[in-house]
Tab-separated table of N, CA and C and ligand atoms in Angstrom:
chain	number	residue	atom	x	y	z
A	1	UNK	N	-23.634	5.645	3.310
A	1	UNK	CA	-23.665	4.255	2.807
A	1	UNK	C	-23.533	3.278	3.974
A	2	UNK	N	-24.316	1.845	3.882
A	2	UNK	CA	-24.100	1.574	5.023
A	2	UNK	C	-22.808	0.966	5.185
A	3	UNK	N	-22.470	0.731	6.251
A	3	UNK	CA	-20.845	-0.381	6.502
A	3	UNK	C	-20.931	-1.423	6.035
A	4	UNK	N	-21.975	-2.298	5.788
A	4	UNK	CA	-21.571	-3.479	5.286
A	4	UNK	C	-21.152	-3.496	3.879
A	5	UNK	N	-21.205	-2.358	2.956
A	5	UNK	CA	-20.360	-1.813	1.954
A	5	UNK	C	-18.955	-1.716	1.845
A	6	UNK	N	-18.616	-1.616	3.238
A	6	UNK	CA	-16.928	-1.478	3.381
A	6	UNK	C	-16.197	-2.496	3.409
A	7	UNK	N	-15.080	-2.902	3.028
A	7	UNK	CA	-13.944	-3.466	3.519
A	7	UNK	C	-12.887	-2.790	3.889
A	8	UNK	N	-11.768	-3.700	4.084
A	8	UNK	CA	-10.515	-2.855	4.727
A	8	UNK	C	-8.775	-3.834	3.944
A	9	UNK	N	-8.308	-2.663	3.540
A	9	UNK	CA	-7.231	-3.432	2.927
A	9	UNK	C	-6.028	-2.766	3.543
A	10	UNK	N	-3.967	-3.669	3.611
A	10	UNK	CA	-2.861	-3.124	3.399
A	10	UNK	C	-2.774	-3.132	2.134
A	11	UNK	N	-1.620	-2.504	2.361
A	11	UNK	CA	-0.627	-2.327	0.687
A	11	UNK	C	0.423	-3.333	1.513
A	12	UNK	N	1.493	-4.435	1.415
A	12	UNK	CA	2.083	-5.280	2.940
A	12	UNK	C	3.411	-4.495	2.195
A	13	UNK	N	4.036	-4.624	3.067
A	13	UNK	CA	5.829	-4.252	3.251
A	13	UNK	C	6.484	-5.034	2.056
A	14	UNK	N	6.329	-5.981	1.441
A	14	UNK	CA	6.899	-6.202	-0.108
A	14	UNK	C	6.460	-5.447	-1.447
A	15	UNK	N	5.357	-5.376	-1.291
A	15	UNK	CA	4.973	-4.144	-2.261
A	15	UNK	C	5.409	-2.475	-2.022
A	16	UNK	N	5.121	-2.061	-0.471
A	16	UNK	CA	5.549	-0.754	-0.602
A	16	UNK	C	6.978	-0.405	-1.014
A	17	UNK	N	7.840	-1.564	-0.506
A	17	UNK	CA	8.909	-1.532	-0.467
A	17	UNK	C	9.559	-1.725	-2.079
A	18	UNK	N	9.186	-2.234	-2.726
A	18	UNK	CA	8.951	-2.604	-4.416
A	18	UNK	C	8.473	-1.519	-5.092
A	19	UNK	N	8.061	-0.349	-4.561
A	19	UNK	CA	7.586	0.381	-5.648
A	19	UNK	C	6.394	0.719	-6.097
A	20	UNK	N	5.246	-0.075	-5.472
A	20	UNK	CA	3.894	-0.931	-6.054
A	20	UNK	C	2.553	0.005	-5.624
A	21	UNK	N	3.040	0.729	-4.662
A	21	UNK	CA	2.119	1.592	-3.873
A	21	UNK	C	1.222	2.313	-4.787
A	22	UNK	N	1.721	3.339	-6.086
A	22	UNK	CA	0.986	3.708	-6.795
A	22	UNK	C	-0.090	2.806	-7.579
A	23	UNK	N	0.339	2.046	-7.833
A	23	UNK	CA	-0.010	1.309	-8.988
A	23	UNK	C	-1.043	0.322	-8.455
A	24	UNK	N	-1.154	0.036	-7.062
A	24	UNK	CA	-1.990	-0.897	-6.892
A	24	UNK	C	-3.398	0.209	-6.413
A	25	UNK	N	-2.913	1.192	-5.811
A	25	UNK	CA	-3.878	2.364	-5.536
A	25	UNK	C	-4.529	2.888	-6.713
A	26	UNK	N	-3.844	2.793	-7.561
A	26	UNK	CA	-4.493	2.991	-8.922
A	26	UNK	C	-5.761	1.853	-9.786
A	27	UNK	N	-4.924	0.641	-9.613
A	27	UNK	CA	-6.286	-0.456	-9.242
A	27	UNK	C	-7.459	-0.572	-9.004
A	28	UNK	N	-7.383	0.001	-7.590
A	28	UNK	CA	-8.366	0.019	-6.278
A	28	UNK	C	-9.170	1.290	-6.804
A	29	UNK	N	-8.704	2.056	-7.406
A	29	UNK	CA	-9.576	3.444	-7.470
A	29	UNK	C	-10.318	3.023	-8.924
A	30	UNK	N	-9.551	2.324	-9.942
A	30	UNK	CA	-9.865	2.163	-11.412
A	30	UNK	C	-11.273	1.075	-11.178
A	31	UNK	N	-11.090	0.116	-10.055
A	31	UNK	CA	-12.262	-0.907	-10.019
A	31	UNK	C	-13.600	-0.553	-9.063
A	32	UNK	N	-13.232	1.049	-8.859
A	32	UNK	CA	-14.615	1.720	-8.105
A	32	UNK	C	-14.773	1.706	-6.694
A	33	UNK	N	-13.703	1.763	-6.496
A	33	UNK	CA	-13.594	1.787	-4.779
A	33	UNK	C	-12.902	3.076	-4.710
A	34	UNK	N	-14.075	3.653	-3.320
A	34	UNK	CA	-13.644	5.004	-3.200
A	34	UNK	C	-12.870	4.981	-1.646
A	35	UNK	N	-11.877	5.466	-1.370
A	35	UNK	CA	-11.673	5.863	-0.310
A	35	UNK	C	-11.664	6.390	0.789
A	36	UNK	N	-12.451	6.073	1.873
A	36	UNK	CA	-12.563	6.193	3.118
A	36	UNK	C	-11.867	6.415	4.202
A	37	UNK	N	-10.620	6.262	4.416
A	37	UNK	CA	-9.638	6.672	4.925
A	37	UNK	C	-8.512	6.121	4.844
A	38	UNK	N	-7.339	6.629	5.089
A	38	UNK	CA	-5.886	5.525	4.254
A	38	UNK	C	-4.705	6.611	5.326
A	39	UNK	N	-4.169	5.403	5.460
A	39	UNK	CA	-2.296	5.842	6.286
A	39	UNK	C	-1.556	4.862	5.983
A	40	UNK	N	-0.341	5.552	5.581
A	40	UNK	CA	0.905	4.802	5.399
A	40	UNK	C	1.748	4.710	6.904
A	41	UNK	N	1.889	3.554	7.214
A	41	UNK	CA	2.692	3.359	8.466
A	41	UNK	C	3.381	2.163	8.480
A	42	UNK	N	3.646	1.867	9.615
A	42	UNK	CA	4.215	0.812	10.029
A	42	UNK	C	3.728	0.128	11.178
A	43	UNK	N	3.794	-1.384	11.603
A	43	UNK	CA	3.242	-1.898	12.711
A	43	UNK	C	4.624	-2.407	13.473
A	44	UNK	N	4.344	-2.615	14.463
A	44	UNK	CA	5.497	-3.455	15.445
A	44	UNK	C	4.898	-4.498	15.509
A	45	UNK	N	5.791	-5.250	15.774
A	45	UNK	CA	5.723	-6.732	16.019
A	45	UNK	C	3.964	-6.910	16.535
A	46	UNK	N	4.287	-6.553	18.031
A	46	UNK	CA	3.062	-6.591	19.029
A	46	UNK	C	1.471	-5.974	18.275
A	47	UNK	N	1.403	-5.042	17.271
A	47	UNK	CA	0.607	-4.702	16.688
A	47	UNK	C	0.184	-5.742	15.712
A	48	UNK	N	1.229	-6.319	15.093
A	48	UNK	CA	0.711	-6.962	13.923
A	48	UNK	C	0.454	-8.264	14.564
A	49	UNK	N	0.427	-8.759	15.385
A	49	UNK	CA	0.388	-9.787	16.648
A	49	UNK	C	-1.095	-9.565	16.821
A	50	UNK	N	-1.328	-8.395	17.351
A	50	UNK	CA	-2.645	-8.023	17.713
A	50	UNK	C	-3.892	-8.263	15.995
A	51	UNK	N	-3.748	-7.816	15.252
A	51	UNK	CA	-3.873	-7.451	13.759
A	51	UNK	C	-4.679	-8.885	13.381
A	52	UNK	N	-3.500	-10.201	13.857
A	52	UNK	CA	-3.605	-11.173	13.133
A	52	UNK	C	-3.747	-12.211	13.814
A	53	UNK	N	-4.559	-11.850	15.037
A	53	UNK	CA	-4.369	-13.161	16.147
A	53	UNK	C	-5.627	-13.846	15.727
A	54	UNK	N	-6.250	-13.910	14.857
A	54	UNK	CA	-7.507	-15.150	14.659
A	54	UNK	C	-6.178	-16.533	13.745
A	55	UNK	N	-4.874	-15.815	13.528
A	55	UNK	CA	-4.462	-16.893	12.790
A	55	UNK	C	-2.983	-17.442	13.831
A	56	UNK	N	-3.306	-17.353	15.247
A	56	UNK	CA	-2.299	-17.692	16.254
A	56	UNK	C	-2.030	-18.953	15.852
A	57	UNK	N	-2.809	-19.531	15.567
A	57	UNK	CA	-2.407	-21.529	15.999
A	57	UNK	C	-1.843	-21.629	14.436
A	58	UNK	N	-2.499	-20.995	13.125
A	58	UNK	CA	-1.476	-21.285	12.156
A	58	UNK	C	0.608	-21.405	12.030
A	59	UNK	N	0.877	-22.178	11.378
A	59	UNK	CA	1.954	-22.562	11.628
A	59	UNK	C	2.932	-21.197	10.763
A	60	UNK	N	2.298	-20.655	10.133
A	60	UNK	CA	3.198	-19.610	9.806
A	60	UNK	C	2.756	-18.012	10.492
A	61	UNK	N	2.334	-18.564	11.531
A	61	UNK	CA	1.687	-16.594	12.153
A	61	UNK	C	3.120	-16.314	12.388
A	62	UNK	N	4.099	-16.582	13.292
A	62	UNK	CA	5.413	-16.026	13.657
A	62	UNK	C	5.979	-15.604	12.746
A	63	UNK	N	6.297	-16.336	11.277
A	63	UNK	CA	6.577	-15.689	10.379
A	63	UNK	C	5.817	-13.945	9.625
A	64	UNK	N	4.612	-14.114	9.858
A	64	UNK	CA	3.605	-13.486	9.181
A	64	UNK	C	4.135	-11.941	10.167
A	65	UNK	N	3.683	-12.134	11.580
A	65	UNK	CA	4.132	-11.085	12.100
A	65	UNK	C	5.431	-10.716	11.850
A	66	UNK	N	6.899	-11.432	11.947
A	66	UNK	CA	8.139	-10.757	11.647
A	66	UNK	C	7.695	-10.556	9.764
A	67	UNK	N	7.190	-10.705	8.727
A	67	UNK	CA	7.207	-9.945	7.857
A	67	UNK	C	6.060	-8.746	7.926
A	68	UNK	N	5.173	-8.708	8.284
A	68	UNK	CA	4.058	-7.693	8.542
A	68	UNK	C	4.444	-6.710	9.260
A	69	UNK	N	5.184	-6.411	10.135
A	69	UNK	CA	6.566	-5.793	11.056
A	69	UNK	C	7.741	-4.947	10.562
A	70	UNK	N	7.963	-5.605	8.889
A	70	UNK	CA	9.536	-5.657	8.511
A	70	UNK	C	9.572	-3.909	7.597
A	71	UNK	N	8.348	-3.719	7.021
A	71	UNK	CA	8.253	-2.333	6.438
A	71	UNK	C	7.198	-1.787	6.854
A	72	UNK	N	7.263	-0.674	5.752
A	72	UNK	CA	5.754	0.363	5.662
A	72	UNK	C	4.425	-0.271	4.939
A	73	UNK	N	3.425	0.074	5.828
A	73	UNK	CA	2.447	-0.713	4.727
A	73	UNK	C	1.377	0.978	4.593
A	74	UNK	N	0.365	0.625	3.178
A	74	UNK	CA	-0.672	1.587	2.970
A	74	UNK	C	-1.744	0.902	3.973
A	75	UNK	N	-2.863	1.439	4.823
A	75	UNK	CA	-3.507	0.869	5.753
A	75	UNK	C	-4.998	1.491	5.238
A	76	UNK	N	-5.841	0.859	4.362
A	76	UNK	CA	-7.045	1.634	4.066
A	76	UNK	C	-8.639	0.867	3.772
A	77	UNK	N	-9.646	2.196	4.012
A	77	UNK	CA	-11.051	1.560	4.151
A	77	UNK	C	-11.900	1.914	2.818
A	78	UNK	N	-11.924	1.006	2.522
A	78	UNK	CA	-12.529	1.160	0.977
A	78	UNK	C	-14.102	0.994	0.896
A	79	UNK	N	-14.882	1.576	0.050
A	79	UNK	CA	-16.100	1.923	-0.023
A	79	UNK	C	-16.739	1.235	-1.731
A	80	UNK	N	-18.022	0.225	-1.388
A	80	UNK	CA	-18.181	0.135	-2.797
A	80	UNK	C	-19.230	-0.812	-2.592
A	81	UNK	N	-20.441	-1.048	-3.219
A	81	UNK	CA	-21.604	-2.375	-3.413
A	81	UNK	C	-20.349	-3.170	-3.077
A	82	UNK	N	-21.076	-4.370	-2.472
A	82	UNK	CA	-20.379	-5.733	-2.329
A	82	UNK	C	-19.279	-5.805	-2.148
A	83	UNK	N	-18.138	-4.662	-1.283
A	83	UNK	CA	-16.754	-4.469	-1.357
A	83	UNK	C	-16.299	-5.777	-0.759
A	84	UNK	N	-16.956	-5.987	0.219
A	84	UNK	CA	-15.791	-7.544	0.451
A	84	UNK	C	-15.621	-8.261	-0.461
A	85	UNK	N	-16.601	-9.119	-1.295
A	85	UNK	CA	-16.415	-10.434	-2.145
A	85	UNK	C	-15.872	-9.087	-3.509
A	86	UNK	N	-16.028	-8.234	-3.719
A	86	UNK	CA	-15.558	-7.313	-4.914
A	86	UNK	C	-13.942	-7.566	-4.807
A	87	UNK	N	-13.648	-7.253	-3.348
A	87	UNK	CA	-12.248	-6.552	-3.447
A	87	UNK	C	-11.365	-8.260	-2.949
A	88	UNK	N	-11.607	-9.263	-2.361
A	88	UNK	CA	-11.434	-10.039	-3.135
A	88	UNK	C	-10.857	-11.020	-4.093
A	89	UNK	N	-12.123	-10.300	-4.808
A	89	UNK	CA	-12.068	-10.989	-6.702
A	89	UNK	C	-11.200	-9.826	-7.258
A	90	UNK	N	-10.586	-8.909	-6.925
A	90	UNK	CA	-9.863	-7.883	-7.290
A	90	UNK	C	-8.303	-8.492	-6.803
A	91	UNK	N	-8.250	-8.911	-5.589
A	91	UNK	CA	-6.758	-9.198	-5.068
A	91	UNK	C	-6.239	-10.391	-5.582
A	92	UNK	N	-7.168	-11.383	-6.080
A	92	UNK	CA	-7.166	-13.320	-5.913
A	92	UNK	C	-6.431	-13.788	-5.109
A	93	UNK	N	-6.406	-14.564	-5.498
A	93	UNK	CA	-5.935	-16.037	-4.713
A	93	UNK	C	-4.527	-16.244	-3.343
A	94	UNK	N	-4.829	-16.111	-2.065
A	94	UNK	CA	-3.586	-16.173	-1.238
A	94	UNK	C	-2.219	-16.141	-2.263
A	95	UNK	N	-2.029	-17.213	-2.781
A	95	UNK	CA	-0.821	-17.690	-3.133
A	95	UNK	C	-0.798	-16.723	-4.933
A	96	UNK	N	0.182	-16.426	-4.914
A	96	UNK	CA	-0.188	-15.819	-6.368
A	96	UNK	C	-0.093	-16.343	-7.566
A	97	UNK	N	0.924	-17.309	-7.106
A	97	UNK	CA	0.607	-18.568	-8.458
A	97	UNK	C	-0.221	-19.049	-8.800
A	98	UNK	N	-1.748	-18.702	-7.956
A	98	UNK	CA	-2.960	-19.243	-8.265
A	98	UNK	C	-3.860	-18.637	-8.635
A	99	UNK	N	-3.185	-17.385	-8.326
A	99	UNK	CA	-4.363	-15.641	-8.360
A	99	UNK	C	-4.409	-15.759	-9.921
A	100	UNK	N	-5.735	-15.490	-10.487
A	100	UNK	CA	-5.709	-15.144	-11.469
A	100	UNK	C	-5.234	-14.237	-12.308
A	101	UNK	N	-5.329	-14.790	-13.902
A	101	UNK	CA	-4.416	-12.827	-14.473
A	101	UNK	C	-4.908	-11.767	-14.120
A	102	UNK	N	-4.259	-10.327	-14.102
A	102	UNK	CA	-4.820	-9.496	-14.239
A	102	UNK	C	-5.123	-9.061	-12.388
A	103	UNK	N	-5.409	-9.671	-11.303
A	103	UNK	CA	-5.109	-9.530	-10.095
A	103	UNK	C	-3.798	-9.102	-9.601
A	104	UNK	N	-4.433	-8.086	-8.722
A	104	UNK	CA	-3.408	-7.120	-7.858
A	104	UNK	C	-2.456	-8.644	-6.821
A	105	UNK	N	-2.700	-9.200	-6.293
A	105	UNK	CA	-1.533	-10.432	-5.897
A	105	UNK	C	-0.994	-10.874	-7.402
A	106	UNK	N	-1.136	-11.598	-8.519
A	106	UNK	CA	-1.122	-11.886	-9.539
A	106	UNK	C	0.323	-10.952	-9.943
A	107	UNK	N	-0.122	-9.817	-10.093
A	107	UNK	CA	0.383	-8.368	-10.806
A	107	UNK	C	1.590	-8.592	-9.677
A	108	UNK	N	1.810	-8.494	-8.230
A	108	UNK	CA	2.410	-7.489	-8.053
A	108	UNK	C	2.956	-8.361	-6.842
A	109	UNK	N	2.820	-9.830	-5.880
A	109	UNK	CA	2.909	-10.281	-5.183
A	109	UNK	C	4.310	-11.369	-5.177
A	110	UNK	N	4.697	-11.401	-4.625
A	110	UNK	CA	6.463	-11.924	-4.686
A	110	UNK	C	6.211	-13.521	-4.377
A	111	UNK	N	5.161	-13.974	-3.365
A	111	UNK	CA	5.053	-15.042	-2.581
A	111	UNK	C	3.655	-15.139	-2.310
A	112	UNK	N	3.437	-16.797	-1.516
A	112	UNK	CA	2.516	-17.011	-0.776
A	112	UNK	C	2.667	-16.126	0.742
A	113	UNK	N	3.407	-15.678	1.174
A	113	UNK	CA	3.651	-14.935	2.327
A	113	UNK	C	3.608	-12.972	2.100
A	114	UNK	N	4.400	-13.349	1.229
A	114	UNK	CA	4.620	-11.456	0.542
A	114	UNK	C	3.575	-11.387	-0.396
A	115	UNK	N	2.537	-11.416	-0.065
A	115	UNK	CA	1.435	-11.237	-1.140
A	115	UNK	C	1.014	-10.124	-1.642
A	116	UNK	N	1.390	-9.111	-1.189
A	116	UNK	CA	1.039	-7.372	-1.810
A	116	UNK	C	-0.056	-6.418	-0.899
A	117	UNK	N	-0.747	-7.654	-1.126
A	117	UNK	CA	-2.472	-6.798	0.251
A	117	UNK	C	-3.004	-7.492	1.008
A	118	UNK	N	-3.913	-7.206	1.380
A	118	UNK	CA	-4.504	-7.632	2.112
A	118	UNK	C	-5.760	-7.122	2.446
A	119	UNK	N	-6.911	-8.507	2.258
A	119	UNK	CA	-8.359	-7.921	2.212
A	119	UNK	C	-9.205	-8.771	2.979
A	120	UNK	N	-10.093	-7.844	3.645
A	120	UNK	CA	-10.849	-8.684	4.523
A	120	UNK	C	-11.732	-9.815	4.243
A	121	UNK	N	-12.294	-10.661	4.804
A	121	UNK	CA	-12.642	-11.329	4.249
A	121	UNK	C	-14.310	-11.944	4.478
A	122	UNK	N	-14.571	-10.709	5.557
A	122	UNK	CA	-16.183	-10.547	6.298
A	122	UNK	C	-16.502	-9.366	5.914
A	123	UNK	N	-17.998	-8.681	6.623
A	123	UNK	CA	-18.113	-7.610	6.487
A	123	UNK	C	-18.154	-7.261	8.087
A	124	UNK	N	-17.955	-8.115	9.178
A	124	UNK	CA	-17.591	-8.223	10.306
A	124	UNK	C	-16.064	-7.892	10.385
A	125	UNK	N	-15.654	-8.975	9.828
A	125	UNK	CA	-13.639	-8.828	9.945
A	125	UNK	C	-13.509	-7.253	9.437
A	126	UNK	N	-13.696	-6.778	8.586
A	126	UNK	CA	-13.907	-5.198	7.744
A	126	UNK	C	-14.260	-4.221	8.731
A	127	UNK	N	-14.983	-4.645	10.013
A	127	UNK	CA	-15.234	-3.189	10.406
A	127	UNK	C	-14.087	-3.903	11.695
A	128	UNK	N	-13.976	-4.849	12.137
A	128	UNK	CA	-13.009	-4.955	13.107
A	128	UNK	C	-11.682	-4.099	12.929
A	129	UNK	N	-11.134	-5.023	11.295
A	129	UNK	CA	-9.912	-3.507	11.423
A	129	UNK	C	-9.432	-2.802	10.433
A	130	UNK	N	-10.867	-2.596	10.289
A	130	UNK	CA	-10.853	-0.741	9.821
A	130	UNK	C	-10.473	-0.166	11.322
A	131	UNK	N	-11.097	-0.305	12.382
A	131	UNK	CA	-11.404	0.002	13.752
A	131	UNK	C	-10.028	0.257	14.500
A	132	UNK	N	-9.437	-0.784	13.632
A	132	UNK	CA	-8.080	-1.406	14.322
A	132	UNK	C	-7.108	0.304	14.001
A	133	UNK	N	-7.201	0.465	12.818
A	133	UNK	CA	-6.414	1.365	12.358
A	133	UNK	C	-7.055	2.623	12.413
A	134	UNK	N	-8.421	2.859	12.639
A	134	UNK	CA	-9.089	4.103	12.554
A	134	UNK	C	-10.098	4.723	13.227
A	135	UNK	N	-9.991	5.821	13.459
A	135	UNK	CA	-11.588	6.011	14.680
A	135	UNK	C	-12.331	6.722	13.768
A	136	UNK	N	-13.752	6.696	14.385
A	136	UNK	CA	-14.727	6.956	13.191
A	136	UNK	C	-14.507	8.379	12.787
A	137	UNK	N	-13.750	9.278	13.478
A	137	UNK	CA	-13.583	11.068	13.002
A	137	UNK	C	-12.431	11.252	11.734
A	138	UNK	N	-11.895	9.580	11.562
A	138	UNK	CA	-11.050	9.732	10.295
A	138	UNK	C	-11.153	9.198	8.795
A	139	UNK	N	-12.541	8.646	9.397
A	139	UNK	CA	-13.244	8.076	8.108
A	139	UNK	C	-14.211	9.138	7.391
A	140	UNK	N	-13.782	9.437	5.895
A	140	UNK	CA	-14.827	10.316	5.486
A	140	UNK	C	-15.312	10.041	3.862
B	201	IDP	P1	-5.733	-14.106	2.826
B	201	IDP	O1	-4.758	-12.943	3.057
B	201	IDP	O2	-5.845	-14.449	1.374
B	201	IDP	O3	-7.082	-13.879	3.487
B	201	IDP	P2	-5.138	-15.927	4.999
B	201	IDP	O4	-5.337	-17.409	4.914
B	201	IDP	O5	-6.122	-15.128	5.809
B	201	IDP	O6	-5.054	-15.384	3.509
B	201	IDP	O7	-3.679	-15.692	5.574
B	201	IDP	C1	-3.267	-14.423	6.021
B	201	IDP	C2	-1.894	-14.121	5.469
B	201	IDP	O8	-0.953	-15.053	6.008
B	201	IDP	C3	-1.742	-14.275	3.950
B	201	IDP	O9	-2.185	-13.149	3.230
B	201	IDP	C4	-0.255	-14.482	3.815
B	201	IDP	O10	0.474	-13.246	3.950
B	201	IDP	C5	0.041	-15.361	5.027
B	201	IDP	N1	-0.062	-16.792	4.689
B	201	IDP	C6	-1.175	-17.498	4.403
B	201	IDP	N2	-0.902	-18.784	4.143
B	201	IDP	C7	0.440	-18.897	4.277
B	201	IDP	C8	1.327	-20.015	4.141
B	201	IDP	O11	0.945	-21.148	3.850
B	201	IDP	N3	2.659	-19.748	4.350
B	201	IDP	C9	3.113	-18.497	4.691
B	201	IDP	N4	2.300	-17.432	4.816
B	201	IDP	C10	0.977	-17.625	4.615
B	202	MG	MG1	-7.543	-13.615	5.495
């Protein structure tokens, strides 16, 4: 399939840490996204620094990295027609008070900051970090 099929999502450190891990994986698999490769880990500071530097000059990146930092996240490359704008319309809206019903932020997101996932939002940004987290011998 080609890559521009792919995106790339977390599970973030308020959800794993909550419990949420199954249930949002369950989601993701129920709305036809197949999995391509997935690790549960953790980032350091300097990683998630690296991760998220198109949003340096935003006024909450310092924050973003000390919470992106603070737990375990699920780290995975999802496969599907139109997965970026799909997955998405699957997560909604940054803030979850805005995400629609029935959305995995919506469902399962604590905050505008602790939002649950995280989804790319190109089909450029998508292969950047998938890349970030994976070399191509672990994608299958
Ligand atoms: P997105 O995750 O919906 O694409 P972005 O604007 O790319 O949203 O922001 C990246 C992440 O930064 C968000 O998912 C959220 O965790 C955090 N963030 C975004 N806006 C704010 C804010 O206004 N205050 C605090 N954190 C924010
Ligand atoms: Mg974004």
């Amino acid at each position: 399939m080609n890559v521009t099929n792919r995106t790339f999502t977390m599970i973030k450190p308020d959800a794993t840490s909550a419990g949420h891990t199954g249930a949002i994986l369950d989601k993701i698999i129920k709305a036809g996204f197949r999995i391509v490769a997935m690790k549960y880990t953790r980032l350091t500071p300097e990683e998630a620094g690296r991760f998220y530097a198109i949003h340096r000059e935003r006024p909450f990146y310092n924050d973003l990295i000390k919470y992106m930092s603070s737990g375990n996240i699920v780290a995975a490359i999802l496969e599907k027609d139109n997965a970026v704008d799909d997955f998405r319309k699957l997560i909604g809206a940054t803030d979850p008070a805005k995400a629609e019903p029935g959305t995995i932020r919506n469902l399962f997101a604590k905050s505008i900051d602790a939002n649950a996932v995280h989804g790319s939002d190109s089909n450029e940004n998508a292969a950047i970090e998938g890349a970030f987290f994976f070399s191509a011998l672990e994608m299958h």
